[in-house]
mmCIF file of C-alpha atoms in Angstrom:
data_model
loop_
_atom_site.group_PDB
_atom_site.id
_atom_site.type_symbol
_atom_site.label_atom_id
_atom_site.label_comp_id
_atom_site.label_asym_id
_atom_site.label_seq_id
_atom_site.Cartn_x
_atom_site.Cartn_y
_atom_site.Cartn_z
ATOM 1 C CA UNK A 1 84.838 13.572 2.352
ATOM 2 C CA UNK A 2 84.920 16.758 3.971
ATOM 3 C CA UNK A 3 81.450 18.054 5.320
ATOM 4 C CA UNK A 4 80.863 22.572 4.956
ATOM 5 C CA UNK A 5 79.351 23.454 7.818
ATOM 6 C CA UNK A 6 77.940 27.388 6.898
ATOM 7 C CA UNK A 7 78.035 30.078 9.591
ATOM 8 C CA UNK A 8 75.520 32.819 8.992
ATOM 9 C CA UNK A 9 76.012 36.001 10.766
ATOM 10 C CA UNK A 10 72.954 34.785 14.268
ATOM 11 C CA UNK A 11 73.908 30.971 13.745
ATOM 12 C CA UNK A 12 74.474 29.098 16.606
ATOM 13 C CA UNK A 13 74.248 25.736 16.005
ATOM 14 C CA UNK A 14 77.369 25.354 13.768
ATOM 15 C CA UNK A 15 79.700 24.383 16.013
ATOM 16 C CA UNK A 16 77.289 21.886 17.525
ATOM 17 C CA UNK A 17 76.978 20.627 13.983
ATOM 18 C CA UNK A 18 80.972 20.351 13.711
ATOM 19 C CA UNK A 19 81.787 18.958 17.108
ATOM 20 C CA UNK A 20 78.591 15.885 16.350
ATOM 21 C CA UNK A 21 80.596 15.303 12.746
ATOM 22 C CA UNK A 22 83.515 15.136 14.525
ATOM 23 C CA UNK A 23 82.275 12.542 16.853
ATOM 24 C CA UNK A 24 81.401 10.690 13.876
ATOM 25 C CA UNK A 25 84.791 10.846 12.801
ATOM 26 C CA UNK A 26 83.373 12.847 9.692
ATOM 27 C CA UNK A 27 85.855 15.542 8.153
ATOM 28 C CA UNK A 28 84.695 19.199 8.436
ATOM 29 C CA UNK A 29 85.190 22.731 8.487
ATOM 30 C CA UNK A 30 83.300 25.840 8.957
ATOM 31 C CA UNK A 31 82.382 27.900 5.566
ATOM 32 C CA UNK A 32 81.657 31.727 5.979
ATOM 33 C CA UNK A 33 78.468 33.052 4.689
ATOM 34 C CA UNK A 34 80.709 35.794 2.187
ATOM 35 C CA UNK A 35 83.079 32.825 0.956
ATOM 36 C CA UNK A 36 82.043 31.609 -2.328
ATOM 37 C CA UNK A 37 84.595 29.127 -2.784
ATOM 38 C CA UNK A 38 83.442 25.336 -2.150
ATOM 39 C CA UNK A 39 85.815 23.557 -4.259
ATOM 40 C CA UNK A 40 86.611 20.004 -2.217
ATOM 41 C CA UNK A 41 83.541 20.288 -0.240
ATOM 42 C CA UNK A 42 81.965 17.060 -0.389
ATOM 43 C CA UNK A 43 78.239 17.580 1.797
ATOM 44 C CA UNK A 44 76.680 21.182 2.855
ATOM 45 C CA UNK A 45 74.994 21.452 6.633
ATOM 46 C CA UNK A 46 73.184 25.218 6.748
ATOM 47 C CA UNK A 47 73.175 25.062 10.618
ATOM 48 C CA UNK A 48 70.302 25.921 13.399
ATOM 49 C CA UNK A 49 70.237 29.676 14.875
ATOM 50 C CA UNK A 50 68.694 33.291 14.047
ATOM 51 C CA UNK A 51 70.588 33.883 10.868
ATOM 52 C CA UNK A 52 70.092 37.882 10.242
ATOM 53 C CA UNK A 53 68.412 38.067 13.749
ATOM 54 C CA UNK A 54 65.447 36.762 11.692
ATOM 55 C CA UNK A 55 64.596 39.984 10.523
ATOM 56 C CA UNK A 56 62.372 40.353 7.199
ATOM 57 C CA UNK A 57 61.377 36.515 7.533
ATOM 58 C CA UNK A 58 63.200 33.781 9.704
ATOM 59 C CA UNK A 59 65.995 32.770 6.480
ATOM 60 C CA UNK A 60 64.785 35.544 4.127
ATOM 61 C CA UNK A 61 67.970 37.500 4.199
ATOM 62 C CA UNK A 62 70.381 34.226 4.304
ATOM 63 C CA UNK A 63 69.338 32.868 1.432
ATOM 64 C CA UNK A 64 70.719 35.414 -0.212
ATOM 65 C CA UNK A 65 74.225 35.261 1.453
ATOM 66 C CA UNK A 66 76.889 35.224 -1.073
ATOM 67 C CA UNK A 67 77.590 31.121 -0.285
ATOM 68 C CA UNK A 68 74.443 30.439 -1.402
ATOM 69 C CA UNK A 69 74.655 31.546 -4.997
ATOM 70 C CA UNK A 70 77.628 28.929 -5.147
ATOM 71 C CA UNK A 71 76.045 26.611 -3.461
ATOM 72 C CA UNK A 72 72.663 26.234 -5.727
ATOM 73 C CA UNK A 73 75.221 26.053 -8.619
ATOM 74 C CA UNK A 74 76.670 23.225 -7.196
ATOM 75 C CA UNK A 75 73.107 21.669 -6.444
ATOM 76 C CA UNK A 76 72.316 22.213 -9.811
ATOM 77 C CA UNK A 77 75.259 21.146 -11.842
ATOM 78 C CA UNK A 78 76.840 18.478 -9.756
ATOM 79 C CA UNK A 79 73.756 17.320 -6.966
ATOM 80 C CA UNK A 80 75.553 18.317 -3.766
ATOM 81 C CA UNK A 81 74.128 16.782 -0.770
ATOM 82 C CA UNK A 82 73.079 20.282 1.431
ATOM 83 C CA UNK A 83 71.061 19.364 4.748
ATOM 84 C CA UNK A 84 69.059 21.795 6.380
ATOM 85 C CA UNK A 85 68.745 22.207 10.299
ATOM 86 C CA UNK A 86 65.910 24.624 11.713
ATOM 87 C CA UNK A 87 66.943 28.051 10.620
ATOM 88 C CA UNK A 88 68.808 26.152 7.847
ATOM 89 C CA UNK A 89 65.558 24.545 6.451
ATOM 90 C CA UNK A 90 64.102 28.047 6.638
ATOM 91 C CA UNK A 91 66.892 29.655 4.406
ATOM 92 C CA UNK A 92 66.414 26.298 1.749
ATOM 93 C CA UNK A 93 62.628 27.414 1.525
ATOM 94 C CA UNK A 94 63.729 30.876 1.126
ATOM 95 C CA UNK A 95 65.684 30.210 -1.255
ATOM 96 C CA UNK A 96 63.549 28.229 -3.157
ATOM 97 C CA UNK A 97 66.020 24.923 -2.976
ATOM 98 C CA UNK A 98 62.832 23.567 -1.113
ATOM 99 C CA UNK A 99 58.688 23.619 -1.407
ATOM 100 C CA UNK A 100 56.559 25.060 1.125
ATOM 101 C CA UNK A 101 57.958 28.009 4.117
ATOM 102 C CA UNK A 102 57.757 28.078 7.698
ATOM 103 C CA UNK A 103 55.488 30.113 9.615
ATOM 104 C CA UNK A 104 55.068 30.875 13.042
ATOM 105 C CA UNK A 105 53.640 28.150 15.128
ATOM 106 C CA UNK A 106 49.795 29.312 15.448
ATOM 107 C CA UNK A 107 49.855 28.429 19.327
ATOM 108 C CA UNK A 108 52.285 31.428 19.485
ATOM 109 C CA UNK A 109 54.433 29.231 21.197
ATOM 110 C CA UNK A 110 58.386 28.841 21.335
ATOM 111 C CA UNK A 111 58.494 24.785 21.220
ATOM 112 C CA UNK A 112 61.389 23.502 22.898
ATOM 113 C CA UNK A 113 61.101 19.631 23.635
ATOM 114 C CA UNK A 114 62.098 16.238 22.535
ATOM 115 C CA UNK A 115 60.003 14.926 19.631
ATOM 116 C CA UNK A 116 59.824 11.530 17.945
ATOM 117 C CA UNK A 117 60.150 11.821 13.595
ATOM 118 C CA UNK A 118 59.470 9.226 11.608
ATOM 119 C CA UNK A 119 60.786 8.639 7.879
ATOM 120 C CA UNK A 120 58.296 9.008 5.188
ATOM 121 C CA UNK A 121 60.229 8.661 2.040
ATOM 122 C CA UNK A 122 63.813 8.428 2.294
ATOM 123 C CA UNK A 123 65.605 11.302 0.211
ATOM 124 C CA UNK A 124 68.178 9.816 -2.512
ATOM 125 C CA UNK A 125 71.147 11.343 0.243
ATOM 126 C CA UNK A 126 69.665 9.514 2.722
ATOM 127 C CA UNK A 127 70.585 6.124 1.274
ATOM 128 C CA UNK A 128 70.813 4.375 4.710
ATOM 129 C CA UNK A 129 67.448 4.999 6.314
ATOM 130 C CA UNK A 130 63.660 3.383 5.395
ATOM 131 C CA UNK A 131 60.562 4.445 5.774
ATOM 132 C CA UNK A 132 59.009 3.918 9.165
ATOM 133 C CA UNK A 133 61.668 4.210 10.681
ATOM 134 C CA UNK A 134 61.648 6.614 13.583
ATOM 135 C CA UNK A 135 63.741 8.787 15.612
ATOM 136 C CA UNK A 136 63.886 10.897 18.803
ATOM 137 C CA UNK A 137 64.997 14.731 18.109
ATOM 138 C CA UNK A 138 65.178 17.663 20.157
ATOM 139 C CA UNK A 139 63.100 20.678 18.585
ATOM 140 C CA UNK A 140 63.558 24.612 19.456
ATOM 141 C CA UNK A 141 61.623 26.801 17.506
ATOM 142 C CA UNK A 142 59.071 29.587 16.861
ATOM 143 C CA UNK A 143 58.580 29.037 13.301
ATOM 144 C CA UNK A 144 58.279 25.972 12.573
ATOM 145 C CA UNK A 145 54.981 25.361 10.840
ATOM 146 C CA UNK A 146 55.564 23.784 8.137
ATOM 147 C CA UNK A 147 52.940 25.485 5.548
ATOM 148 C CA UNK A 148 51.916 24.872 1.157
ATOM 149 C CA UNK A 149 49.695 26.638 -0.825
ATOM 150 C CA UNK A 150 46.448 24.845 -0.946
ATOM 151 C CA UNK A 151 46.445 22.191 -3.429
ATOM 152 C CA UNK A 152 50.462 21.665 -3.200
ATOM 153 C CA UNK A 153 50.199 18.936 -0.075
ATOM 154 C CA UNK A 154 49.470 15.837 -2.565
ATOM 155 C CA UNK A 155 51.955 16.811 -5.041
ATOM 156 C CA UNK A 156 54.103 16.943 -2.309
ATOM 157 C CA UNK A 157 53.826 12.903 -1.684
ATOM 158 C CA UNK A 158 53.315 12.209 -4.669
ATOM 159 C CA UNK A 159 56.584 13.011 -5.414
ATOM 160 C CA UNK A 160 58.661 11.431 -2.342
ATOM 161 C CA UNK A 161 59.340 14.634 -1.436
ATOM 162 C CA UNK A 162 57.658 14.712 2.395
ATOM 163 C CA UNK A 163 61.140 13.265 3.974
ATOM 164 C CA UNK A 164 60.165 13.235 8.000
ATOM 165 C CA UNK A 165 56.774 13.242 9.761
ATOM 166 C CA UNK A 166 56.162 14.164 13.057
ATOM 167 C CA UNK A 167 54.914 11.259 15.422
ATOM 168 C CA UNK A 168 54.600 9.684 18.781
ATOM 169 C CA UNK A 169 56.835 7.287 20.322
ATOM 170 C CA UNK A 170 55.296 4.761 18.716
ATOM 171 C CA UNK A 171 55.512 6.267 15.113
ATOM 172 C CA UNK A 172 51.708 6.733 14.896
ATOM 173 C CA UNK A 173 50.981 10.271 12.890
ATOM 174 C CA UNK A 174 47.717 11.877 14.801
ATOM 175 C CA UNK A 175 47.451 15.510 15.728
ATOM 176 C CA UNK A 176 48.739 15.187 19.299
ATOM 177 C CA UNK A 177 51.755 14.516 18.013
ATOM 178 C CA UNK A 178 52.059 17.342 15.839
ATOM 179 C CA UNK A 179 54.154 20.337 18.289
ATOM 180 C CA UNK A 180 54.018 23.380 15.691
ATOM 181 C CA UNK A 181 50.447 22.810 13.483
ATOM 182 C CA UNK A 182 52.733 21.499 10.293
ATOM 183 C CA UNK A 183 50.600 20.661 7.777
ATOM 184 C CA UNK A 184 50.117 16.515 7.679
ATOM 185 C CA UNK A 185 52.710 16.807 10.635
ATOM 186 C CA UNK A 186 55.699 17.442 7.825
ATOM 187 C CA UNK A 187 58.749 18.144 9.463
ATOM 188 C CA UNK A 188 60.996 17.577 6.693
ATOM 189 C CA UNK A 189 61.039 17.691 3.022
ATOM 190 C CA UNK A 190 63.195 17.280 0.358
ATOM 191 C CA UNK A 191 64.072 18.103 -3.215
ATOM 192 C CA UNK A 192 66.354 16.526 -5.344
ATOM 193 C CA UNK A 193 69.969 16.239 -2.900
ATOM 194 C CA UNK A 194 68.475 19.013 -1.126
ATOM 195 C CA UNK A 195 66.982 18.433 2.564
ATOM 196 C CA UNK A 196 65.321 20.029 5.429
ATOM 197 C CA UNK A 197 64.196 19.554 8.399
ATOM 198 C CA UNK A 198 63.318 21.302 11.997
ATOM 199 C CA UNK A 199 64.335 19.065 14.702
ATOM 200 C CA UNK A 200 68.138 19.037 15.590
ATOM 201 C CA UNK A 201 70.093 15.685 14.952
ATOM 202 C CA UNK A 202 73.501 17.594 15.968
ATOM 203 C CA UNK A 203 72.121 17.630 19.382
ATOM 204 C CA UNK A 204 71.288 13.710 19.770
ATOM 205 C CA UNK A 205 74.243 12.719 19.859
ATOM 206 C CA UNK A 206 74.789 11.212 23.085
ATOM 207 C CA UNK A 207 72.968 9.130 25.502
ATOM 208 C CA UNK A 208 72.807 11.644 28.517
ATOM 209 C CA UNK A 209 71.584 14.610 26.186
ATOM 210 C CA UNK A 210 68.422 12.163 26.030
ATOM 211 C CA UNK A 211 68.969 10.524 22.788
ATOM 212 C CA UNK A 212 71.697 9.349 20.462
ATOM 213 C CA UNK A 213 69.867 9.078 17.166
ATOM 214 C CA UNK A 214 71.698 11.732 15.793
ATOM 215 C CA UNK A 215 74.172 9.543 15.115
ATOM 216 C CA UNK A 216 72.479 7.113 12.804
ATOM 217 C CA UNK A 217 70.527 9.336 11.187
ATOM 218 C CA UNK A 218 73.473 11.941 10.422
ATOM 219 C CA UNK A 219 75.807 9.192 8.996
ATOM 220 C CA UNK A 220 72.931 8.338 6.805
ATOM 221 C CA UNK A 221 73.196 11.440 5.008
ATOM 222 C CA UNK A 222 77.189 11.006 4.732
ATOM 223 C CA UNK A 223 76.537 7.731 4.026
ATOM 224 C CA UNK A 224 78.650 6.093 6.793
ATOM 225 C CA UNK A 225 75.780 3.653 7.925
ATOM 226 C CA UNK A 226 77.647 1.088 9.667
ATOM 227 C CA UNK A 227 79.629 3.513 11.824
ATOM 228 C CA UNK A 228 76.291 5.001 13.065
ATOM 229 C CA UNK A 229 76.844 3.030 16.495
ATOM 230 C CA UNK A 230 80.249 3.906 17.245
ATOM 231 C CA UNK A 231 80.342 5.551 20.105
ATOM 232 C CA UNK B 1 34.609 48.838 6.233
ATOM 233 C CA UNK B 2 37.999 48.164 6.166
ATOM 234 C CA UNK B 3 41.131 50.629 7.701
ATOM 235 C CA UNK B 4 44.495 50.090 7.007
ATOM 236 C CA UNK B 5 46.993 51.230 9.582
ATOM 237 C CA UNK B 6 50.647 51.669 8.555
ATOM 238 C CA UNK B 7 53.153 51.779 10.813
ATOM 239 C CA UNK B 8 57.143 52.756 10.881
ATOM 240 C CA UNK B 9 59.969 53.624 12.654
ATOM 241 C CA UNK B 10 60.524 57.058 13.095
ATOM 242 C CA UNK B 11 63.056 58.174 10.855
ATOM 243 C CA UNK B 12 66.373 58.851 13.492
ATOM 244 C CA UNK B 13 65.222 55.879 15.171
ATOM 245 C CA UNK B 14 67.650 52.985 14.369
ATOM 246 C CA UNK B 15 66.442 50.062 11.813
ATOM 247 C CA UNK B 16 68.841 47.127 12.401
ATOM 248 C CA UNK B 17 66.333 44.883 10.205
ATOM 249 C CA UNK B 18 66.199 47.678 7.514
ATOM 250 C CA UNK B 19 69.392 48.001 7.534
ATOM 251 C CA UNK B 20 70.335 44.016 7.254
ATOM 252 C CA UNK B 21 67.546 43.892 4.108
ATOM 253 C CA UNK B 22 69.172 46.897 2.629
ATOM 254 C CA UNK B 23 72.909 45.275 2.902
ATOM 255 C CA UNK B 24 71.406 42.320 1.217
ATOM 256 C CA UNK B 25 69.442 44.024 -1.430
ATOM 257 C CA UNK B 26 73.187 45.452 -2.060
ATOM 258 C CA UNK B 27 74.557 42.032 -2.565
ATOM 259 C CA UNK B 28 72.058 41.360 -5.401
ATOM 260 C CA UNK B 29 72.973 44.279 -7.118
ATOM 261 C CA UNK B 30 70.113 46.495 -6.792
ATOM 262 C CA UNK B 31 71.115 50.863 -6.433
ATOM 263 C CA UNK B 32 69.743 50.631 -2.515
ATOM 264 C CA UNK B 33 69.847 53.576 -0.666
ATOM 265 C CA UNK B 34 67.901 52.750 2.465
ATOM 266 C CA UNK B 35 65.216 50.515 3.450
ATOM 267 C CA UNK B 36 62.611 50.796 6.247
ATOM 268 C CA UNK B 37 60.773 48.122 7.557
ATOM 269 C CA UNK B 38 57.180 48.699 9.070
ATOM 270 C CA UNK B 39 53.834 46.896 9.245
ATOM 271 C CA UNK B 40 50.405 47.052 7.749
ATOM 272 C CA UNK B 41 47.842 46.391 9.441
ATOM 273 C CA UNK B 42 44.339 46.003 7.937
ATOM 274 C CA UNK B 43 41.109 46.137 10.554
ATOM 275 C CA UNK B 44 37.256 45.458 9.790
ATOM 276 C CA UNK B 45 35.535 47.891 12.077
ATOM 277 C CA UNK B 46 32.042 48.876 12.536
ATOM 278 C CA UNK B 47 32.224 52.449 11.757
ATOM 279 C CA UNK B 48 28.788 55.221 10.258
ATOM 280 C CA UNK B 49 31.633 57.140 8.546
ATOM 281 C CA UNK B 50 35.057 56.709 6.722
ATOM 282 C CA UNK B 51 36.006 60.143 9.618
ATOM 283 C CA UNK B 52 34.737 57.591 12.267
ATOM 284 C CA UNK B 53 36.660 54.556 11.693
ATOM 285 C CA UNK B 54 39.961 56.886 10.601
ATOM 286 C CA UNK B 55 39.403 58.187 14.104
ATOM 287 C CA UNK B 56 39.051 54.663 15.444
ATOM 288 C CA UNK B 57 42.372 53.594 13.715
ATOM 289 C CA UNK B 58 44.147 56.547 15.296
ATOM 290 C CA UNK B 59 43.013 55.344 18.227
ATOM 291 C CA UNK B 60 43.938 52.425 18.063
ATOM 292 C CA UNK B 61 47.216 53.235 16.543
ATOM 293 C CA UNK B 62 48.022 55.425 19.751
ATOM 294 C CA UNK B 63 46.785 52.813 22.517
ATOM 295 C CA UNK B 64 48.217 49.475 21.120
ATOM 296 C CA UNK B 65 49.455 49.279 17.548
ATOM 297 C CA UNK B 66 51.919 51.503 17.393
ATOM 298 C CA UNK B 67 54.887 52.526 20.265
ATOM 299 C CA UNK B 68 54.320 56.768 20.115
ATOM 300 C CA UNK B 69 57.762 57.055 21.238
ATOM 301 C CA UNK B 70 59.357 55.305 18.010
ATOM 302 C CA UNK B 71 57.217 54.878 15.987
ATOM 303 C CA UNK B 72 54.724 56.466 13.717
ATOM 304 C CA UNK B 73 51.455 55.923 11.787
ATOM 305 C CA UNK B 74 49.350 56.408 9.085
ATOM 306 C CA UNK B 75 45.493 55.424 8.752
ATOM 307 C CA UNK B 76 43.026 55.003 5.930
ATOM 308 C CA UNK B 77 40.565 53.609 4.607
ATOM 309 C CA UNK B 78 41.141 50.728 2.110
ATOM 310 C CA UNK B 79 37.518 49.369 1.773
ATOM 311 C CA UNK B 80 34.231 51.321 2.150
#
């Protein structure tokens, strides 16, 4: 197994990304966004950061990055597991990999705080986790609002494709829970082996950074579930 | 009635975002030369006359919209 980790030209959460697989004892190397060779890459992460200084549309210019011609080939002929982070889920709904795009959050503000998820329906490369099951993420983001043309949000569930919700502690879905005015409090989605979402696992890794749930929910999606506790 | 304002860099004033959509419009094999980016701005306004509201736009363009010093603007009316 041997995880890509993509660096845009603005991202700066890939070598967060590569230092929490690492911990995980996970195999992985940074791709550039002009390389188009991913023979022997077993999982994609498309990182956090301001990929193209988020000019155009936060992702709009990524998803057009050389990688990511070879990448949706590989989606599409072989079902390559890619996770999303942040600005990563923006370039998937860019690119089209993924329903729905991210808009600004319509408080106008930059959320930065630690917010509880909880599993709707479990993606087919997230093998390891259930529904209900919840976890405590760090967010940092402008747009984030997770946003469908009317009429799309029940397709949506109907098709397992709403991956993460956002709650509260308790995994209850209400509005106060919601930090960015996502639609039904979606904060990840996911399409075929493709996934997004906006909070940042990579950065839950440890105890004293205020949560370790990274860790399990990361070697879900490299399915490594009984290592999730090493520490 | 309805004013639109349009709004762009003047031209020997850099455009890194232009310039990043441009590279990438490149890379998909479009014959780019350049690209600009600006914004469009559409205002309702209470105006007697289409003169009126352009004036109003300007305005408005000059106080807030737009930055004089890099940028310019256009205004007209979209919807009587």
């Amino acid at each position: 197994m041997t995880v890509g980790v993509v660096t845009f030209p603005g991202s700066n959460c890939d070598l967060d990304t590569i230092s929490a697989l690492t911990d995980l004892g996970v195999e992985s190397r940074l791709l550039w966004y002009r390389d188009t060779d991913i023979r022997g890459i077993s999982h994609i992460i498309l990182p956090g950061g301001f990929s193209y200084g988020d000019y155009l549309r936060s992702g709009a210019l990524a998803a057009h990055a050389p990688i990511m011609d070879s990448i949706v080939e590989k989606v599409s002929q072989h079902d390559l597991p890619v996770l999303g982070i942040c600005n990563g889920f923006q370039i998937l709904c860019e690119r089209g990999m993924l329903p729905g795009v991210l808009r600004a959050n319509p408080h106008g503000e930059f959320r930065s705080s630690m917010q509880a998820v909880r599993v709707v329906d479990p993606s087919p490369v997230f093998p390891g986790l259930s529904p209900g099951q919840t976890f405590r993420f760090p967010i940092a983001h402008h747009e984030g609002s997770y946003s469908v043309m009317p009429g799309e949000l029940q397709k949506l569930f109907e098709n397992h494709q709403v991956f993460l919700q956002y709650s509260d502690e308790d995994g209850n879905i209400h509005a106060m829970a919601n930090p960015n005015g996502s639609v039904a409090n979606i904060a990840g989605v996911s399409q075929g082996s493709v996934v997004g979402l906006m909070p940042h696992p990579e950065r839950a890794m440890h105890a004293y950074l205020g949560s370790e749930d990274g860790r399990a929910f990361l070697a879900a999606f490299l399915g490594k579930e009984g290592e999730s506790n090493a520490s | 009635m309805k004013i639109a304002v349009e709004i762009l860099l003047k031209t020997e004033v850099l455009d890194p975002a232009g310039q990043a959509a441009a590279h990438v419009l490149s890379q998909m094999n479009f014959p780019v030369e350049s690209v600009r980016i600006g914004k469009h701005i559409v205002i309702d306004v209470n105006a007697e006359s289409e003169a009126e509201a352009i004036k109003m736009g300007e305005e408005m363009a000059q106080r807030l919209l737009a930055n004089p010093v890099m940028e310019t603007f256009f205004v007209a009316v979209v919807e009587s």
